[in-house]
Amino acid sequence: MNAEGMSEQPGKEDRRLDAAAARSARELLPAHALGATDAEEQEQVRALLASGDAAAAAELAEYAALCEALLYSAPTARAPEQVGVRLRAALGPQAGARPASWGERLRAWFGAGSARLAWGVAGAAAALLLVTNLLWAARLAGERAARAALAAELGGQTEAVALLMDEETEAMPLPPMEEGSPAQAMVYWNPARDMAMLYAEQFPPLPADRVYQLWLIRGDERMDGGYFTVDEAGEGVLLVHLPMPLKEFDALGVTPEPMGGSPGPTSPPVVRGTL
Amino acid sequence: MELYARYGGAVYGLALRVLGQSGHAEEVTQDVFLKLWEQPDRWDPALGRFSSWLLTLTRNAAIDRLRYEQRRGYHSAVAPVDDSPGEAGAQATPFSDALWYDGQVLRRLLARLPAEQRQLIELAFFGGYTHSELAAMLHLPLGTVKTRLRAGLQKLRALWREEG
C-alpha cells in the first residue's frame, strides 16, 4: 500500500498536464494506492495530483481507503504460544507495564514538585550518555545485525528440525509421474502441527525463471502449497503452512510453474502422491 | 503485553498471509511488537488509526522478510484467498467493528474476482510487487499486468460500493 496514497494532496502550484498524460496517470491511481506503481509511474501520479485534479485526488483517496481495509482482510490467527513467551522473556519483568519515560522516572525520584530540577539533571545525564552511547552504538550495531541474520537463518531450520524430531511425524512419499524419472519427494507432516515439510530429490533443474510448486489436492480443488527451487543436485526443501490437516486432502503433487507460482497447475506433475 | 493480547492475532495473521510460513510469521510478529515496545512514541495520531498503522508496519516488515528469504532461495507463496472468518479462538474483532467488517467483506469479494485479477492484487498487496516486477515474475506483458490489476481493483471497488 502506498503510504502517500492517504496523504497526497494537490500541490499549490498549478501544473497543467496534457490530456493524454493526465489520462495515463489517472489509470495508474488504483495501482498507486496499492503500492504497485514503479518509480516512473509514481512521478506521473504525483504530477497529476500537483496539477490540481481534485477528482483524481478523490479517486486516489477512495482506493487508499480500500487498500487500508485490505489490511484487515487477512484472517486473524492465534499466534503460537511461544511468541508470547519469547516476548515476555524479551521484555523482562516489566512486560505488563508501559516503560516509564525518563521524565516520569526522574519525577518519581525527585517528587512531582521538582520536575524542573529533574529535567536539568536529565539534560546533563543525557549529554554524558550521548558521548558514551555513540561509542557503544557503533560496536553494538554490527553485533546486532550479525545476531539478527543468524536468528533469521536458524528460524526456518529450527522449525524443520522440530518437525523431523517429533515421534508423531509421519512421512509420505511422492513418487515420479514419468516412467524412469529419478525425481522423488518425501512429505513429512505431523497431525499436531499446522505445517509440513517437503524434501525433493533428483528433481530436474529448472531455468532461473521457473520454480516447483506444491499443490494440495482435494476433489477438483488445487490449493497452492508454496513453491521452491532445487540446487544443482536437484534437492530442495519447502516448509508448508497447512490451511487444514493434511489428511483432509486427497493427494499432493508438484509441478513446474513460472516464478511466483500459478493460481492453478499449468504443467504435468513431476511427482504426485495419494493420501 | 496488553497490545499483544489485543492485536497479536491480527498481526500474526497478516504476517502469515504475506509469508505463508508460520516460523517466519512468528518472528515478524515478535519483531513488530518489540519495536513497538522499544519506541512507544512511533505512532502519531496524525498517521491515522493505530490498528491500520500497526498492520502497515506488519505488512512492510513481512514483505521485507519475504524478499530476504527469496534472496536466500527460500520461497513461499502468497497464500490463496481464505474466505473463512478466521481461526476460532483468535481475537475475532480486535479493532472497531467497522474496520473488521470491511476486512471480512473484502476477503469475500476478492474471492469473487477472476483468478488472474485476484492473483495480481494479492501479489501486489501481500507480496509488495510493482507492475514491472509482476510482469517479469509472471512472464506477462507489462501492459497486460497493468490492465488486469487496474480492472481487478476497479471491480473490487465496485463490489465494495455495492456492499455499502
Coordinates of C-alpha atoms in Angstrom, one line a residue:
Chain A
M1 CA 0.0 0.0 0.0
N2 CA 1.4 3.4 -0.9
A3 CA 1.6 5.4 2.3
E4 CA 1.5 8.5 0.3
G5 CA -1.9 7.5 -1.1
M6 CA -3.7 8.6 2.1
S7 CA -1.9 11.9 2.4
E8 CA -1.2 13.1 -1.1
Q9 CA -2.8 16.4 -1.9
P10 CA -2.7 18.5 -5.0
G11 CA 0.2 21.0 -4.8
K12 CA -0.4 24.7 -4.7
E13 CA 1.4 25.0 -8.0
D14 CA -1.0 24.5 -10.8
R15 CA 1.0 22.5 -13.3
R16 CA -1.1 21.5 -16.3
L17 CA -0.7 18.1 -17.9
D18 CA -1.7 17.4 -21.5
A19 CA -4.9 15.3 -21.8
A20 CA -3.1 12.1 -22.7
A21 CA -0.6 12.3 -19.8
A22 CA -3.5 13.0 -17.4
R23 CA -5.5 10.1 -18.7
S24 CA -2.5 7.8 -18.5
A25 CA -1.7 9.0 -14.9
R26 CA -5.4 8.6 -13.9
E27 CA -5.3 5.0 -15.0
L28 CA -2.5 4.4 -12.5
L29 CA -4.4 5.6 -9.5
P30 CA -5.8 2.2 -8.3
A31 CA -2.3 0.5 -8.6
H32 CA -0.7 3.6 -7.0
A33 CA -2.9 3.2 -3.9
L34 CA -2.0 -0.4 -3.7
G35 CA 1.8 0.4 -3.9
A36 CA 2.3 -1.4 -7.2
T37 CA 3.5 1.5 -9.3
D38 CA 7.1 1.8 -10.4
A39 CA 9.2 4.9 -9.8
E40 CA 8.4 6.5 -13.2
E41 CA 4.7 5.8 -12.7
Q42 CA 4.7 7.3 -9.3
E43 CA 6.1 10.5 -10.8
Q44 CA 3.2 10.6 -13.3
V45 CA 0.7 10.3 -10.4
R46 CA 2.4 13.0 -8.4
A47 CA 2.3 15.3 -11.5
L48 CA -1.4 14.6 -11.9
L49 CA -2.1 15.5 -8.3
A50 CA 0.1 18.5 -8.4
S51 CA -1.9 19.7 -11.4
G52 CA -4.8 20.3 -9.0
D53 CA -7.0 17.5 -10.4
A54 CA -9.5 17.2 -7.4
A55 CA -11.3 14.3 -9.0
A56 CA -8.1 12.3 -9.2
A57 CA -7.3 13.1 -5.6
A58 CA -10.7 12.0 -4.5
E59 CA -10.4 8.7 -6.5
L60 CA -7.0 8.0 -5.0
A61 CA -8.4 8.6 -1.5
E62 CA -11.1 6.1 -2.2
Y63 CA -8.6 3.5 -3.4
A64 CA -6.4 4.2 -0.4
A65 CA -9.4 3.5 1.9
L66 CA -10.0 0.2 0.0
C67 CA -6.3 -0.7 0.5
E68 CA -6.5 0.2 4.2
A69 CA -9.4 -2.2 4.5
L70 CA -7.4 -4.9 2.7
L71 CA -5.0 -4.8 5.7
Y72 CA -7.9 -6.2 7.8
S73 CA -8.7 -8.9 5.2
A74 CA -6.1 -11.4 6.4
P75 CA -7.8 -13.9 8.7
T76 CA -6.8 -13.4 12.3
A77 CA -4.9 -16.4 13.6
R78 CA -3.8 -17.4 17.1
A79 CA -0.1 -16.9 17.3
P80 CA 1.7 -20.0 18.7
E81 CA 2.2 -19.8 22.5
Q82 CA 6.0 -19.4 22.1
V83 CA 5.6 -16.0 20.5
G84 CA 4.1 -14.6 23.7
V85 CA 6.6 -16.5 25.8
R86 CA 9.5 -15.0 23.8
L87 CA 8.1 -11.5 24.0
R88 CA 7.6 -11.8 27.8
A89 CA 11.2 -13.0 28.1
A90 CA 12.5 -10.2 25.9
L91 CA 10.5 -7.5 27.8
G92 CA 11.5 -8.8 31.2
P93 CA 9.6 -8.3 34.4
Q94 CA 8.0 -5.1 33.3
A95 CA 6.2 -6.8 30.4
G96 CA 2.9 -5.9 31.8
A97 CA 3.6 -2.2 32.0
R98 CA 4.5 0.6 29.6
P99 CA 8.1 1.6 30.2
A100 CA 8.3 4.9 32.1
S101 CA 9.8 7.8 30.3
W102 CA 13.0 9.4 31.7
G103 CA 10.8 12.4 32.8
E104 CA 8.4 10.1 34.7
R105 CA 11.3 8.3 36.3
L106 CA 13.0 11.5 37.4
R107 CA 9.8 12.9 38.7
A108 CA 9.3 9.8 40.7
W109 CA 12.8 10.1 42.2
F110 CA 12.7 13.8 43.0
G111 CA 9.0 14.3 43.6
A112 CA 6.4 15.8 41.4
G113 CA 7.2 19.4 42.5
S114 CA 10.8 19.2 41.4
A115 CA 10.2 18.4 37.7
R116 CA 12.3 21.4 36.6
L117 CA 15.3 20.2 38.6
A118 CA 14.7 16.7 37.3
W119 CA 14.8 17.8 33.7
G120 CA 18.0 19.7 34.4
V121 CA 19.6 16.6 35.8
A122 CA 18.2 14.6 32.9
G123 CA 19.8 17.0 30.4
A124 CA 23.2 16.7 31.9
A125 CA 22.9 13.0 32.2
A126 CA 21.7 12.8 28.6
A127 CA 24.8 14.7 27.3
L128 CA 27.1 12.3 29.2
L129 CA 25.2 9.3 28.0
L130 CA 25.3 10.5 24.4
V131 CA 29.1 10.5 24.2
T132 CA 29.3 7.1 25.8
N133 CA 26.4 5.7 23.7
L134 CA 27.9 6.8 20.4
L135 CA 31.0 4.8 21.1
W136 CA 29.0 1.7 22.1
A137 CA 26.4 2.1 19.4
A138 CA 28.9 1.5 16.6
R139 CA 30.1 -1.7 18.1
L140 CA 26.6 -3.0 19.1
A141 CA 25.1 -2.3 15.7
G142 CA 27.5 -4.7 14.0
E143 CA 26.9 -7.4 16.5
R144 CA 23.1 -6.9 16.5
A145 CA 23.0 -7.2 12.7
A146 CA 25.0 -10.4 12.8
R147 CA 22.8 -11.9 15.5
A148 CA 19.6 -10.9 13.6
A149 CA 20.9 -12.6 10.5
L150 CA 21.9 -15.7 12.4
A151 CA 18.5 -15.8 14.1
A152 CA 16.7 -15.5 10.8
E153 CA 18.9 -18.2 9.3
L154 CA 18.1 -20.6 12.2
G155 CA 14.4 -19.8 12.3
G156 CA 13.3 -22.0 9.5
Q157 CA 15.8 -24.7 10.3
T158 CA 14.6 -24.9 13.9
E159 CA 11.1 -25.5 12.8
A160 CA 12.1 -28.2 10.3
V161 CA 14.3 -29.9 12.9
A162 CA 11.4 -29.8 15.5
L163 CA 9.1 -31.4 12.9
L164 CA 11.6 -34.1 11.9
M165 CA 12.5 -35.0 15.5
D166 CA 8.9 -35.4 16.6
E167 CA 8.0 -39.1 17.0
E168 CA 4.4 -38.4 15.8
T169 CA 5.7 -37.1 12.5
E170 CA 4.7 -39.2 9.5
A171 CA 6.4 -39.5 6.1
M172 CA 4.6 -39.7 2.8
P173 CA 6.4 -40.5 -0.4
L174 CA 5.6 -38.6 -3.7
P175 CA 6.8 -40.9 -6.5
P176 CA 7.7 -39.7 -10.0
M177 CA 4.9 -39.5 -12.6
E178 CA 7.1 -40.0 -15.6
E179 CA 8.4 -43.5 -16.0
G180 CA 12.2 -43.7 -15.5
S181 CA 12.4 -40.3 -13.8
P182 CA 14.7 -40.3 -10.8
A183 CA 12.7 -37.4 -9.2
Q184 CA 11.1 -38.2 -5.9
A185 CA 9.9 -36.3 -2.9
M186 CA 9.0 -37.0 0.7
V187 CA 6.5 -35.1 2.7
Y188 CA 6.9 -35.0 6.5
W189 CA 3.9 -34.0 8.5
N190 CA 2.5 -34.1 11.9
P191 CA -1.2 -34.2 12.8
A192 CA -0.4 -31.9 15.8
R193 CA 1.3 -29.2 13.8
D194 CA -0.1 -26.9 11.1
M195 CA 3.0 -27.4 9.0
A196 CA 4.6 -30.0 6.8
M197 CA 8.0 -30.2 5.1
L198 CA 8.6 -31.4 1.6
Y199 CA 12.0 -32.7 0.7
A200 CA 12.7 -33.1 -3.0
E201 CA 15.5 -35.2 -4.5
Q202 CA 16.8 -35.5 -8.0
F203 CA 14.4 -33.1 -9.5
P204 CA 15.3 -31.8 -13.0
P205 CA 17.0 -28.4 -12.8
L206 CA 14.8 -25.5 -13.9
P207 CA 15.6 -22.2 -15.7
A208 CA 16.0 -19.3 -13.3
D209 CA 12.5 -18.0 -14.1
R210 CA 10.8 -21.3 -13.1
V211 CA 10.0 -22.8 -9.7
Y212 CA 8.4 -26.0 -8.5
Q213 CA 5.0 -25.5 -6.9
L214 CA 3.3 -27.9 -4.5
W215 CA -0.4 -28.5 -4.9
L216 CA -2.7 -29.7 -2.1
I217 CA -5.4 -31.5 -3.9
R218 CA -8.9 -32.1 -2.7
G219 CA -11.5 -33.2 -5.2
D220 CA -11.3 -30.8 -8.1
E221 CA -9.7 -28.2 -6.0
R222 CA -5.9 -27.4 -6.2
M223 CA -4.6 -25.3 -3.3
D224 CA -1.3 -23.6 -3.5
G225 CA 1.2 -25.2 -1.0
G226 CA 4.1 -22.8 -1.8
Y227 CA 7.0 -23.0 -4.2
F228 CA 10.6 -23.9 -4.1
T229 CA 13.7 -24.2 -6.2
V230 CA 16.2 -27.0 -6.3
D231 CA 20.0 -26.9 -6.2
E232 CA 22.5 -28.4 -8.7
A233 CA 21.9 -31.9 -7.2
G234 CA 18.1 -31.5 -7.7
E235 CA 17.5 -31.2 -4.0
G236 CA 15.0 -28.7 -2.5
V237 CA 13.1 -28.1 0.7
L238 CA 9.8 -26.4 1.3
L239 CA 8.1 -25.7 4.6
V240 CA 4.4 -25.7 4.1
H241 CA 1.8 -23.9 6.2
L242 CA -1.2 -26.2 6.1
P243 CA -4.6 -24.5 5.9
M244 CA -6.2 -27.7 7.3
P245 CA -4.9 -31.1 8.4
L246 CA -3.1 -32.9 5.6
K247 CA -5.3 -36.0 5.9
E248 CA -8.2 -33.9 4.7
F249 CA -6.6 -33.7 1.2
D250 CA -6.8 -36.4 -1.4
A251 CA -3.3 -36.1 -2.9
L252 CA -0.3 -33.9 -3.2
G253 CA 1.5 -33.0 -6.4
V254 CA 4.4 -30.9 -7.6
T255 CA 4.5 -29.1 -11.0
P256 CA 7.0 -26.7 -12.6
E257 CA 5.5 -23.2 -12.8
P258 CA 6.6 -19.6 -13.6
M259 CA 8.5 -17.7 -10.9
G260 CA 5.9 -16.5 -8.3
G261 CA 3.7 -19.6 -8.7
S262 CA 0.5 -20.0 -10.6
P263 CA -3.1 -19.9 -9.4
G264 CA -3.5 -23.4 -10.7
P265 CA -1.2 -26.1 -12.2
T266 CA -0.1 -25.3 -15.7
S267 CA 2.3 -28.3 -16.3
P268 CA 2.1 -32.0 -15.7
P269 CA 3.2 -33.1 -12.2
V270 CA 6.8 -34.2 -11.7
V271 CA 5.8 -36.2 -8.6
R272 CA 2.4 -37.0 -7.1
G273 CA 1.2 -39.0 -4.1
T274 CA -2.2 -40.0 -2.9
L275 CA -3.1 -39.7 0.8
Chain B
M1 CA 1.7 -7.2 26.6
E2 CA -1.7 -5.6 26.5
L3 CA -1.2 -4.6 22.9
Y4 CA 0.0 -8.1 22.1
A5 CA -3.1 -9.6 23.7
R6 CA -5.3 -7.3 21.7
Y7 CA -3.6 -7.2 18.3
G8 CA -1.3 -10.3 18.3
G9 CA -3.8 -12.4 16.3
A10 CA -4.2 -9.8 13.7
V11 CA -0.5 -9.1 13.3
Y12 CA 0.4 -12.8 13.2
G13 CA -2.5 -13.5 10.8
L14 CA -1.3 -10.7 8.4
A15 CA 2.3 -11.8 8.6
L16 CA 1.2 -15.4 7.9
R17 CA -0.8 -14.2 4.9
V18 CA 2.3 -12.5 3.5
L19 CA 4.9 -15.1 4.3
G20 CA 2.8 -18.3 4.2
Q21 CA 5.2 -19.9 6.7
S22 CA 4.4 -19.9 10.4
G23 CA 8.0 -19.7 11.7
H24 CA 8.8 -16.6 9.7
A25 CA 5.4 -15.1 10.6
E26 CA 6.2 -15.7 14.3
E27 CA 9.5 -13.9 14.0
V28 CA 7.9 -10.9 12.2
T29 CA 5.2 -10.7 14.9
Q30 CA 7.8 -10.7 17.6
D31 CA 9.9 -8.1 15.9
V32 CA 6.9 -5.8 15.3
F33 CA 5.9 -5.9 19.0
L34 CA 9.5 -5.5 20.2
K35 CA 9.9 -2.4 18.0
L36 CA 6.6 -1.1 19.3
W37 CA 7.8 -1.6 22.9
E38 CA 11.3 0.0 22.2
Q39 CA 9.7 3.0 20.5
P40 CA 6.3 3.5 22.0
D41 CA 6.1 7.1 20.6
R42 CA 6.4 6.0 17.0
W43 CA 2.7 6.1 16.3
D44 CA 1.4 9.6 15.8
P45 CA -2.4 10.1 15.6
A46 CA -1.8 12.2 12.5
L47 CA -0.8 9.0 10.8
G48 CA -4.3 7.6 11.0
R49 CA -5.8 4.7 13.0
F50 CA -3.4 2.9 15.3
S51 CA -4.5 -0.5 14.1
S52 CA -4.0 0.5 10.4
W53 CA -0.6 1.9 11.3
L54 CA 0.3 -1.3 13.1
L55 CA -0.8 -3.5 10.3
T56 CA 1.0 -1.4 7.8
L57 CA 4.1 -1.8 9.9
T58 CA 3.5 -5.5 9.9
R59 CA 2.9 -5.8 6.2
N60 CA 6.1 -3.9 5.4
A61 CA 8.1 -6.0 7.9
A62 CA 6.7 -9.2 6.4
I63 CA 7.4 -8.1 2.8
D64 CA 11.0 -7.2 3.8
R65 CA 11.3 -10.7 5.3
L66 CA 9.8 -12.3 2.2
R67 CA 12.3 -10.5 0.0
Y68 CA 15.1 -11.6 2.3
E69 CA 14.0 -15.2 2.2
Q70 CA 13.7 -15.1 -1.6
R71 CA 17.3 -13.8 -1.9
R72 CA 18.3 -16.8 0.2
G73 CA 16.5 -19.1 -2.2
Y74 CA 13.6 -20.0 0.1
H75 CA 10.2 -19.5 -1.5
S76 CA 6.8 -19.3 0.0
A77 CA 3.7 -18.3 -1.9
V78 CA 1.3 -15.6 -1.1
A79 CA -1.4 -17.8 0.3
P80 CA -4.6 -18.2 -1.6
V81 CA -7.8 -16.4 -0.6
D82 CA -9.2 -17.9 2.5
D83 CA -12.8 -16.8 2.9
S84 CA -13.3 -18.4 6.3
P85 CA -13.9 -16.0 9.2
G86 CA -10.5 -16.7 10.8
E87 CA -9.3 -19.1 13.3
A88 CA -11.7 -19.9 16.1
G89 CA -10.4 -18.6 19.4
A90 CA -8.2 -15.9 17.8
Q91 CA -9.1 -12.4 18.7
A92 CA -12.1 -12.1 16.5
T93 CA -12.6 -8.3 16.5
P94 CA -9.5 -6.6 17.9
F95 CA -10.5 -3.4 16.0
S96 CA -13.6 -1.4 15.7
D97 CA -16.4 -3.5 14.3
A98 CA -16.5 -1.3 11.1
L99 CA -12.8 -2.0 10.3
W100 CA -13.1 -5.6 10.9
Y101 CA -16.3 -5.9 8.9
D102 CA -14.7 -4.1 6.0
G103 CA -11.8 -6.5 6.0
Q104 CA -14.1 -9.5 6.1
V105 CA -16.2 -8.2 3.3
L106 CA -13.1 -7.5 1.1
R107 CA -11.8 -11.0 1.7
R108 CA -15.1 -12.4 0.4
L109 CA -15.2 -10.0 -2.5
L110 CA -11.6 -10.8 -3.5
A111 CA -12.7 -14.4 -3.9
R112 CA -15.3 -13.3 -6.5
L113 CA -12.8 -11.7 -8.8
P114 CA -11.4 -13.6 -11.8
A115 CA -8.4 -15.7 -10.7
E116 CA -5.9 -13.7 -12.9
Q117 CA -7.0 -10.4 -11.4
R118 CA -7.1 -11.7 -7.9
Q119 CA -3.6 -13.1 -8.2
L120 CA -2.2 -9.8 -9.2
I121 CA -3.9 -7.9 -6.4
E122 CA -2.7 -10.4 -3.9
L123 CA 0.9 -10.5 -5.1
A124 CA 1.0 -6.7 -5.3
F125 CA -0.6 -6.1 -1.9
F126 CA 0.6 -9.0 0.1
G127 CA 3.9 -9.6 -1.8
G128 CA 4.8 -5.9 -2.3
Y129 CA 5.5 -6.3 -6.1
T130 CA 5.2 -3.5 -8.6
H131 CA 3.9 -3.6 -12.1
S132 CA 7.3 -4.4 -13.7
E133 CA 8.2 -7.0 -11.1
L134 CA 4.8 -8.7 -11.6
A135 CA 5.3 -8.7 -15.4
A136 CA 8.8 -10.2 -15.0
M137 CA 7.7 -12.8 -12.5
L138 CA 4.6 -14.0 -14.3
H139 CA 6.0 -13.6 -17.8
L140 CA 3.3 -11.3 -18.9
P141 CA 3.5 -8.2 -21.0
L142 CA 3.7 -5.1 -18.8
G143 CA 0.5 -3.7 -20.4
T144 CA -1.4 -6.9 -19.6
V145 CA -0.4 -6.7 -15.9
K146 CA -1.4 -3.0 -15.7
T147 CA -4.7 -3.7 -17.4
R148 CA -5.6 -6.7 -15.2
L149 CA -4.5 -5.1 -12.0
R150 CA -6.5 -1.9 -12.7
A151 CA -9.6 -3.9 -13.8
G152 CA -9.4 -6.1 -10.7
L153 CA -9.2 -3.1 -8.4
Q154 CA -11.9 -1.3 -10.2
K155 CA -14.1 -4.3 -9.9
L156 CA -13.2 -4.8 -6.3
R157 CA -14.1 -1.2 -5.6
A158 CA -17.4 -1.5 -7.4
L159 CA -18.3 -4.6 -5.5
W160 CA -17.3 -2.9 -2.2
R161 CA -19.5 0.0 -3.0
E162 CA -22.4 -2.3 -3.7
E163 CA -21.9 -3.9 -0.3
G164 CA -22.3 -0.4 1.1

